[in-house]
Amino acid sequence: MTLAGVLLAGAAQAGISLDLPSAGNYTNSTTVSTAVVDASGATFDIVYTVTADDLHGSTPTDWLQVSVNSMGVNDGTIYGTYNEWMSFTSLSIENFNAGGSGLAADDIAELTFSAITLTSVGHSNDGMDLFFSGDKSGTANNVNLSGYVANTIQTIDISGFGSGTALSIEADTYQDTNKFGVGGLEVSYAVIPEPAALGMIMVSGAGMLFVRRWFML
């Protein structure tokens, strides 16, 4: 269960780690849910689905990575040689309970993937193509990973590329030295109270007009 504090307009909040999938094969997809308790009293689940490509199985390994098997040998990475890729889709908020917050489920808006944590990056050919879709359709946003120190963990801000509730990633070349793991996903959302909820919040002294949360998946 994740605890989230109330965030007033203009304030910053550190990322909160959400659950990664348990070990298993994800060619048929699996859904991951994390319970969130907000300091306002609202509770809800942040839910997403993870899917590997149809050629290789996917499993978390060391470093809590979500990664793809390479020809049956798990080295903890998405491997460019075999055109491996994976997707994170159906990002949503479920099981909302207002508690004493005065909020409604519809007050939570603009849910989007905003950052991705990659592991074992920094090799000479490392690079990622990222799509705000679950099937690699649309614009490919390229991220060069070769400039980092080899075998390091890096969190990449992807908010400048776009937004959406679906994300797919792949190695940007077919070279065997182009490989990296996935160590986490970050999402953001806004709390924008409707007039009725806003009145309740103002009376309670919260005074929130616009609230933004950041989470690490």
mmCIF file of C-alpha atoms in Angstrom, residues 1-203:
data_model
loop_
_atom_site.group_PDB
_atom_site.id
_atom_site.type_symbol
_atom_site.label_atom_id
_atom_site.label_comp_id
_atom_site.label_asym_id
_atom_site.label_seq_id
_atom_site.Cartn_x
_atom_site.Cartn_y
_atom_site.Cartn_z
ATOM 1 C CA MET A 1 0.000 0.000 0.000
ATOM 2 C CA THR A 2 1.334 3.415 -0.977
ATOM 3 C CA LEU A 3 0.816 6.583 1.035
ATOM 4 C CA ALA A 4 0.443 9.861 -0.859
ATOM 5 C CA GLY A 5 0.456 13.273 0.746
ATOM 6 C CA VAL A 6 -1.748 16.233 -0.097
ATOM 7 C CA LEU A 7 0.061 18.465 -2.575
ATOM 8 C CA LEU A 8 -0.878 22.127 -2.870
ATOM 9 C CA ALA A 9 -0.510 24.027 -6.149
ATOM 10 C CA GLY A 10 3.122 24.749 -6.973
ATOM 11 C CA ALA A 11 4.576 22.273 -4.468
ATOM 12 C CA ALA A 12 6.815 19.336 -5.364
ATOM 13 C CA GLN A 13 6.338 15.742 -4.303
ATOM 14 C CA ALA A 14 8.839 12.883 -4.517
ATOM 15 C CA GLY A 15 8.040 9.833 -6.612
ATOM 16 C CA ILE A 16 6.239 6.966 -4.905
ATOM 17 C CA SER A 17 7.100 3.415 -5.926
ATOM 18 C CA LEU A 18 4.210 1.357 -7.271
ATOM 19 C CA ASP A 19 4.153 -2.400 -7.666
ATOM 20 C CA LEU A 20 5.945 -4.246 -10.467
ATOM 21 C CA PRO A 21 4.744 -7.607 -11.809
ATOM 22 C CA SER A 22 5.621 -10.804 -10.026
ATOM 23 C CA ALA A 23 7.742 -13.390 -11.824
ATOM 24 C CA GLY A 24 6.017 -15.007 -14.775
ATOM 25 C CA ASN A 25 5.456 -15.068 -18.516
ATOM 26 C CA TYR A 26 3.574 -12.044 -19.843
ATOM 27 C CA THR A 27 2.989 -12.886 -23.492
ATOM 28 C CA ASN A 28 -0.695 -13.118 -22.516
ATOM 29 C CA SER A 29 -0.489 -9.980 -20.351
ATOM 30 C CA THR A 30 -0.904 -9.498 -16.630
ATOM 31 C CA THR A 31 -2.524 -6.729 -14.623
ATOM 32 C CA VAL A 32 -0.721 -5.007 -11.763
ATOM 33 C CA SER A 33 -2.542 -3.027 -9.070
ATOM 34 C CA THR A 34 -1.197 -0.843 -6.270
ATOM 35 C CA ALA A 35 -3.344 0.508 -3.435
ATOM 36 C CA VAL A 36 -2.871 4.216 -2.735
ATOM 37 C CA VAL A 37 -3.930 6.032 0.429
ATOM 38 C CA ASP A 38 -3.990 9.809 0.072
ATOM 39 C CA ALA A 39 -3.563 12.044 3.107
ATOM 40 C CA SER A 40 -6.851 13.705 2.154
ATOM 41 C CA GLY A 41 -8.632 10.473 3.072
ATOM 42 C CA ALA A 42 -9.263 9.208 -0.464
ATOM 43 C CA THR A 43 -8.137 5.694 -1.380
ATOM 44 C CA PHE A 44 -7.850 4.091 -4.807
ATOM 45 C CA ASP A 45 -5.845 1.643 -6.908
ATOM 46 C CA ILE A 46 -3.534 2.561 -9.773
ATOM 47 C CA VAL A 47 -3.753 -0.265 -12.297
ATOM 48 C CA TYR A 48 -1.889 -1.117 -15.511
ATOM 49 C CA THR A 49 -1.301 -4.120 -17.777
ATOM 50 C CA VAL A 50 2.137 -5.348 -18.859
ATOM 51 C CA THR A 51 2.667 -7.399 -22.029
ATOM 52 C CA ALA A 52 5.803 -8.811 -23.664
ATOM 53 C CA ASP A 53 6.190 -9.253 -27.417
ATOM 54 C CA ASP A 54 4.889 -12.497 -28.916
ATOM 55 C CA LEU A 55 8.337 -14.050 -29.423
ATOM 56 C CA HIS A 56 9.868 -14.069 -25.956
ATOM 57 C CA GLY A 57 8.559 -14.367 -22.403
ATOM 58 C CA SER A 58 8.887 -11.592 -19.866
ATOM 59 C CA THR A 59 9.919 -11.816 -16.239
ATOM 60 C CA PRO A 60 11.213 -9.518 -13.512
ATOM 61 C CA THR A 61 14.768 -10.391 -12.547
ATOM 62 C CA ASP A 62 17.527 -8.831 -10.491
ATOM 63 C CA TRP A 63 17.193 -5.099 -9.681
ATOM 64 C CA LEU A 64 13.390 -5.562 -9.741
ATOM 65 C CA GLN A 65 13.510 -5.313 -13.500
ATOM 66 C CA VAL A 66 10.662 -6.123 -15.812
ATOM 67 C CA SER A 67 12.518 -7.568 -18.773
ATOM 68 C CA VAL A 68 12.343 -9.884 -21.722
ATOM 69 C CA ASN A 69 13.987 -13.272 -22.161
ATOM 70 C CA SER A 70 16.493 -13.495 -25.021
ATOM 71 C CA MET A 71 16.128 -16.795 -26.875
ATOM 72 C CA GLY A 72 15.193 -18.442 -23.592
ATOM 73 C CA VAL A 73 18.150 -17.019 -21.664
ATOM 74 C CA ASN A 74 17.167 -14.266 -19.245
ATOM 75 C CA ASP A 75 19.874 -11.624 -19.007
ATOM 76 C CA GLY A 76 17.615 -9.006 -17.454
ATOM 77 C CA THR A 77 17.265 -6.829 -20.528
ATOM 78 C CA ILE A 78 15.288 -5.937 -23.606
ATOM 79 C CA TYR A 79 17.631 -7.167 -26.323
ATOM 80 C CA GLY A 80 18.012 -5.317 -29.627
ATOM 81 C CA THR A 81 19.275 -8.400 -31.460
ATOM 82 C CA TYR A 82 15.855 -10.080 -31.358
ATOM 83 C CA ASN A 83 13.754 -6.925 -31.762
ATOM 84 C CA GLU A 84 12.320 -7.388 -28.270
ATOM 85 C CA TRP A 85 9.775 -4.953 -26.938
ATOM 86 C CA MET A 86 7.097 -4.643 -24.294
ATOM 87 C CA SER A 87 4.095 -2.503 -23.463
ATOM 88 C CA PHE A 88 2.382 -1.001 -20.439
ATOM 89 C CA THR A 89 -1.275 -0.282 -21.144
ATOM 90 C CA SER A 90 -4.712 0.360 -19.639
ATOM 91 C CA LEU A 91 -3.356 2.734 -17.000
ATOM 92 C CA SER A 92 -6.316 3.638 -14.826
ATOM 93 C CA ILE A 93 -7.568 4.482 -11.363
ATOM 94 C CA GLU A 94 -10.004 1.982 -9.880
ATOM 95 C CA ASN A 95 -11.815 1.259 -6.616
ATOM 96 C CA PHE A 96 -11.989 4.927 -5.654
ATOM 97 C CA ASN A 97 -13.224 5.677 -2.143
ATOM 98 C CA ALA A 98 -13.581 9.329 -1.167
ATOM 99 C CA GLY A 99 -13.172 8.750 2.553
ATOM 100 C CA GLY A 100 -13.212 12.194 4.142
ATOM 101 C CA SER A 101 -11.649 13.970 1.166
ATOM 102 C CA GLY A 102 -14.800 15.387 -0.385
ATOM 103 C CA LEU A 103 -13.507 14.291 -3.791
ATOM 104 C CA ALA A 104 -15.230 12.210 -6.461
ATOM 105 C CA ALA A 105 -13.578 9.714 -8.790
ATOM 106 C CA ASP A 106 -14.062 12.098 -11.727
ATOM 107 C CA ASP A 107 -11.956 14.709 -9.920
ATOM 108 C CA ILE A 108 -8.851 12.642 -10.684
ATOM 109 C CA ALA A 109 -7.810 13.557 -14.223
ATOM 110 C CA GLU A 110 -4.914 13.660 -16.687
ATOM 111 C CA LEU A 111 -3.465 10.308 -15.631
ATOM 112 C CA THR A 112 -0.389 9.667 -17.783
ATOM 113 C CA PHE A 113 2.963 7.923 -17.921
ATOM 114 C CA SER A 114 5.588 10.568 -17.203
ATOM 115 C CA ALA A 115 8.934 8.797 -16.660
ATOM 116 C CA ILE A 116 10.604 5.419 -17.036
ATOM 117 C CA THR A 117 13.483 3.969 -15.039
ATOM 118 C CA LEU A 118 15.953 1.919 -17.087
ATOM 119 C CA THR A 119 18.631 -0.363 -15.694
ATOM 120 C CA SER A 120 21.962 -1.568 -17.043
ATOM 121 C CA VAL A 121 22.231 1.343 -19.504
ATOM 122 C CA GLY A 122 25.270 3.217 -20.761
ATOM 123 C CA HIS A 123 26.755 0.869 -23.346
ATOM 124 C CA SER A 124 27.967 2.277 -26.658
ATOM 125 C CA ASN A 125 24.928 1.231 -28.704
ATOM 126 C CA ASP A 126 22.162 1.622 -26.117
ATOM 127 C CA GLY A 127 19.068 3.471 -27.268
ATOM 128 C CA MET A 128 15.308 3.226 -26.800
ATOM 129 C CA ASP A 129 12.338 3.998 -29.023
ATOM 130 C CA LEU A 130 9.296 4.964 -26.969
ATOM 131 C CA PHE A 131 5.687 5.228 -28.148
ATOM 132 C CA PHE A 132 2.598 6.546 -26.360
ATOM 133 C CA SER A 133 0.649 3.534 -27.631
ATOM 134 C CA GLY A 134 0.495 -0.117 -26.715
ATOM 135 C CA ASP A 135 1.537 -1.472 -30.121
ATOM 136 C CA LYS A 136 4.427 0.782 -31.209
ATOM 137 C CA SER A 137 2.115 2.802 -33.460
ATOM 138 C CA GLY A 138 2.426 6.556 -33.799
ATOM 139 C CA THR A 139 5.514 8.688 -33.270
ATOM 140 C CA ALA A 140 8.720 6.963 -32.179
ATOM 141 C CA ASN A 141 10.471 9.081 -29.559
ATOM 142 C CA ASN A 142 14.138 8.161 -29.512
ATOM 143 C CA VAL A 143 16.196 8.256 -26.304
ATOM 144 C CA ASN A 144 19.984 7.845 -26.600
ATOM 145 C CA LEU A 145 21.282 5.908 -23.584
ATOM 146 C CA SER A 146 24.943 5.633 -24.569
ATOM 147 C CA GLY A 147 25.991 8.801 -22.753
ATOM 148 C CA TYR A 148 25.449 7.372 -19.275
ATOM 149 C CA VAL A 149 28.007 5.499 -17.208
ATOM 150 C CA ALA A 150 27.906 1.812 -18.166
ATOM 151 C CA ASN A 151 25.664 -0.514 -16.144
ATOM 152 C CA THR A 152 23.811 2.251 -14.315
ATOM 153 C CA ILE A 153 20.177 2.952 -13.450
ATOM 154 C CA GLN A 154 18.655 6.054 -15.023
ATOM 155 C CA THR A 155 15.216 7.627 -14.716
ATOM 156 C CA ILE A 156 14.192 9.238 -18.000
ATOM 157 C CA ASP A 157 11.618 12.053 -17.990
ATOM 158 C CA ILE A 158 9.283 11.322 -20.900
ATOM 159 C CA SER A 159 6.709 14.038 -20.213
ATOM 160 C CA GLY A 160 8.207 16.196 -22.960
ATOM 161 C CA PHE A 161 7.434 13.544 -25.581
ATOM 162 C CA GLY A 162 3.709 13.405 -24.961
ATOM 163 C CA SER A 163 1.182 11.818 -22.644
ATOM 164 C CA GLY A 164 -1.125 8.851 -22.492
ATOM 165 C CA THR A 165 -2.321 5.785 -20.627
ATOM 166 C CA ALA A 166 -0.435 3.363 -22.907
ATOM 167 C CA LEU A 167 3.304 3.033 -23.459
ATOM 168 C CA SER A 168 5.472 0.686 -25.524
ATOM 169 C CA ILE A 169 9.262 0.529 -25.697
ATOM 170 C CA GLU A 170 11.892 -1.274 -27.759
ATOM 171 C CA ALA A 171 15.613 -1.157 -28.442
ATOM 172 C CA ASP A 172 16.209 1.266 -31.318
ATOM 173 C CA THR A 173 18.651 -0.972 -33.232
ATOM 174 C CA TYR A 174 19.046 -4.712 -33.749
ATOM 175 C CA GLN A 175 22.568 -4.858 -32.278
ATOM 176 C CA ASP A 176 23.277 -7.374 -29.517
ATOM 177 C CA THR A 177 25.028 -4.685 -27.472
ATOM 178 C CA ASN A 178 21.841 -2.606 -27.417
ATOM 179 C CA LYS A 179 20.074 -3.857 -24.300
ATOM 180 C CA PHE A 180 18.550 -2.449 -21.141
ATOM 181 C CA GLY A 181 16.116 -3.392 -18.397
ATOM 182 C CA VAL A 182 13.042 -1.659 -16.995
ATOM 183 C CA GLY A 183 13.199 -0.793 -13.305
ATOM 184 C CA GLY A 184 10.078 1.321 -12.904
ATOM 185 C CA LEU A 185 7.470 3.602 -14.421
ATOM 186 C CA GLU A 186 6.378 6.986 -13.175
ATOM 187 C CA VAL A 187 2.904 8.375 -13.672
ATOM 188 C CA SER A 188 1.305 11.698 -12.902
ATOM 189 C CA TYR A 189 -2.272 12.822 -12.455
ATOM 190 C CA ALA A 190 -4.132 15.967 -11.502
ATOM 191 C CA VAL A 191 -6.882 16.376 -8.926
ATOM 192 C CA ILE A 192 -9.296 18.964 -10.294
ATOM 193 C CA PRO A 193 -12.332 19.179 -8.007
ATOM 194 C CA GLU A 194 -15.761 19.755 -9.515
ATOM 195 C CA PRO A 195 -17.667 22.697 -7.958
ATOM 196 C CA ALA A 196 -19.477 20.564 -5.371
ATOM 197 C CA ALA A 197 -16.304 18.817 -4.277
ATOM 198 C CA LEU A 198 -14.386 22.079 -4.313
ATOM 199 C CA GLY A 199 -16.879 23.620 -1.918
ATOM 200 C CA MET A 200 -16.444 20.756 0.527
ATOM 201 C CA ILE A 201 -12.670 20.981 0.271
ATOM 202 C CA MET A 202 -12.664 24.744 0.845
ATOM 203 C CA VAL A 203 -14.856 24.347 3.906
#
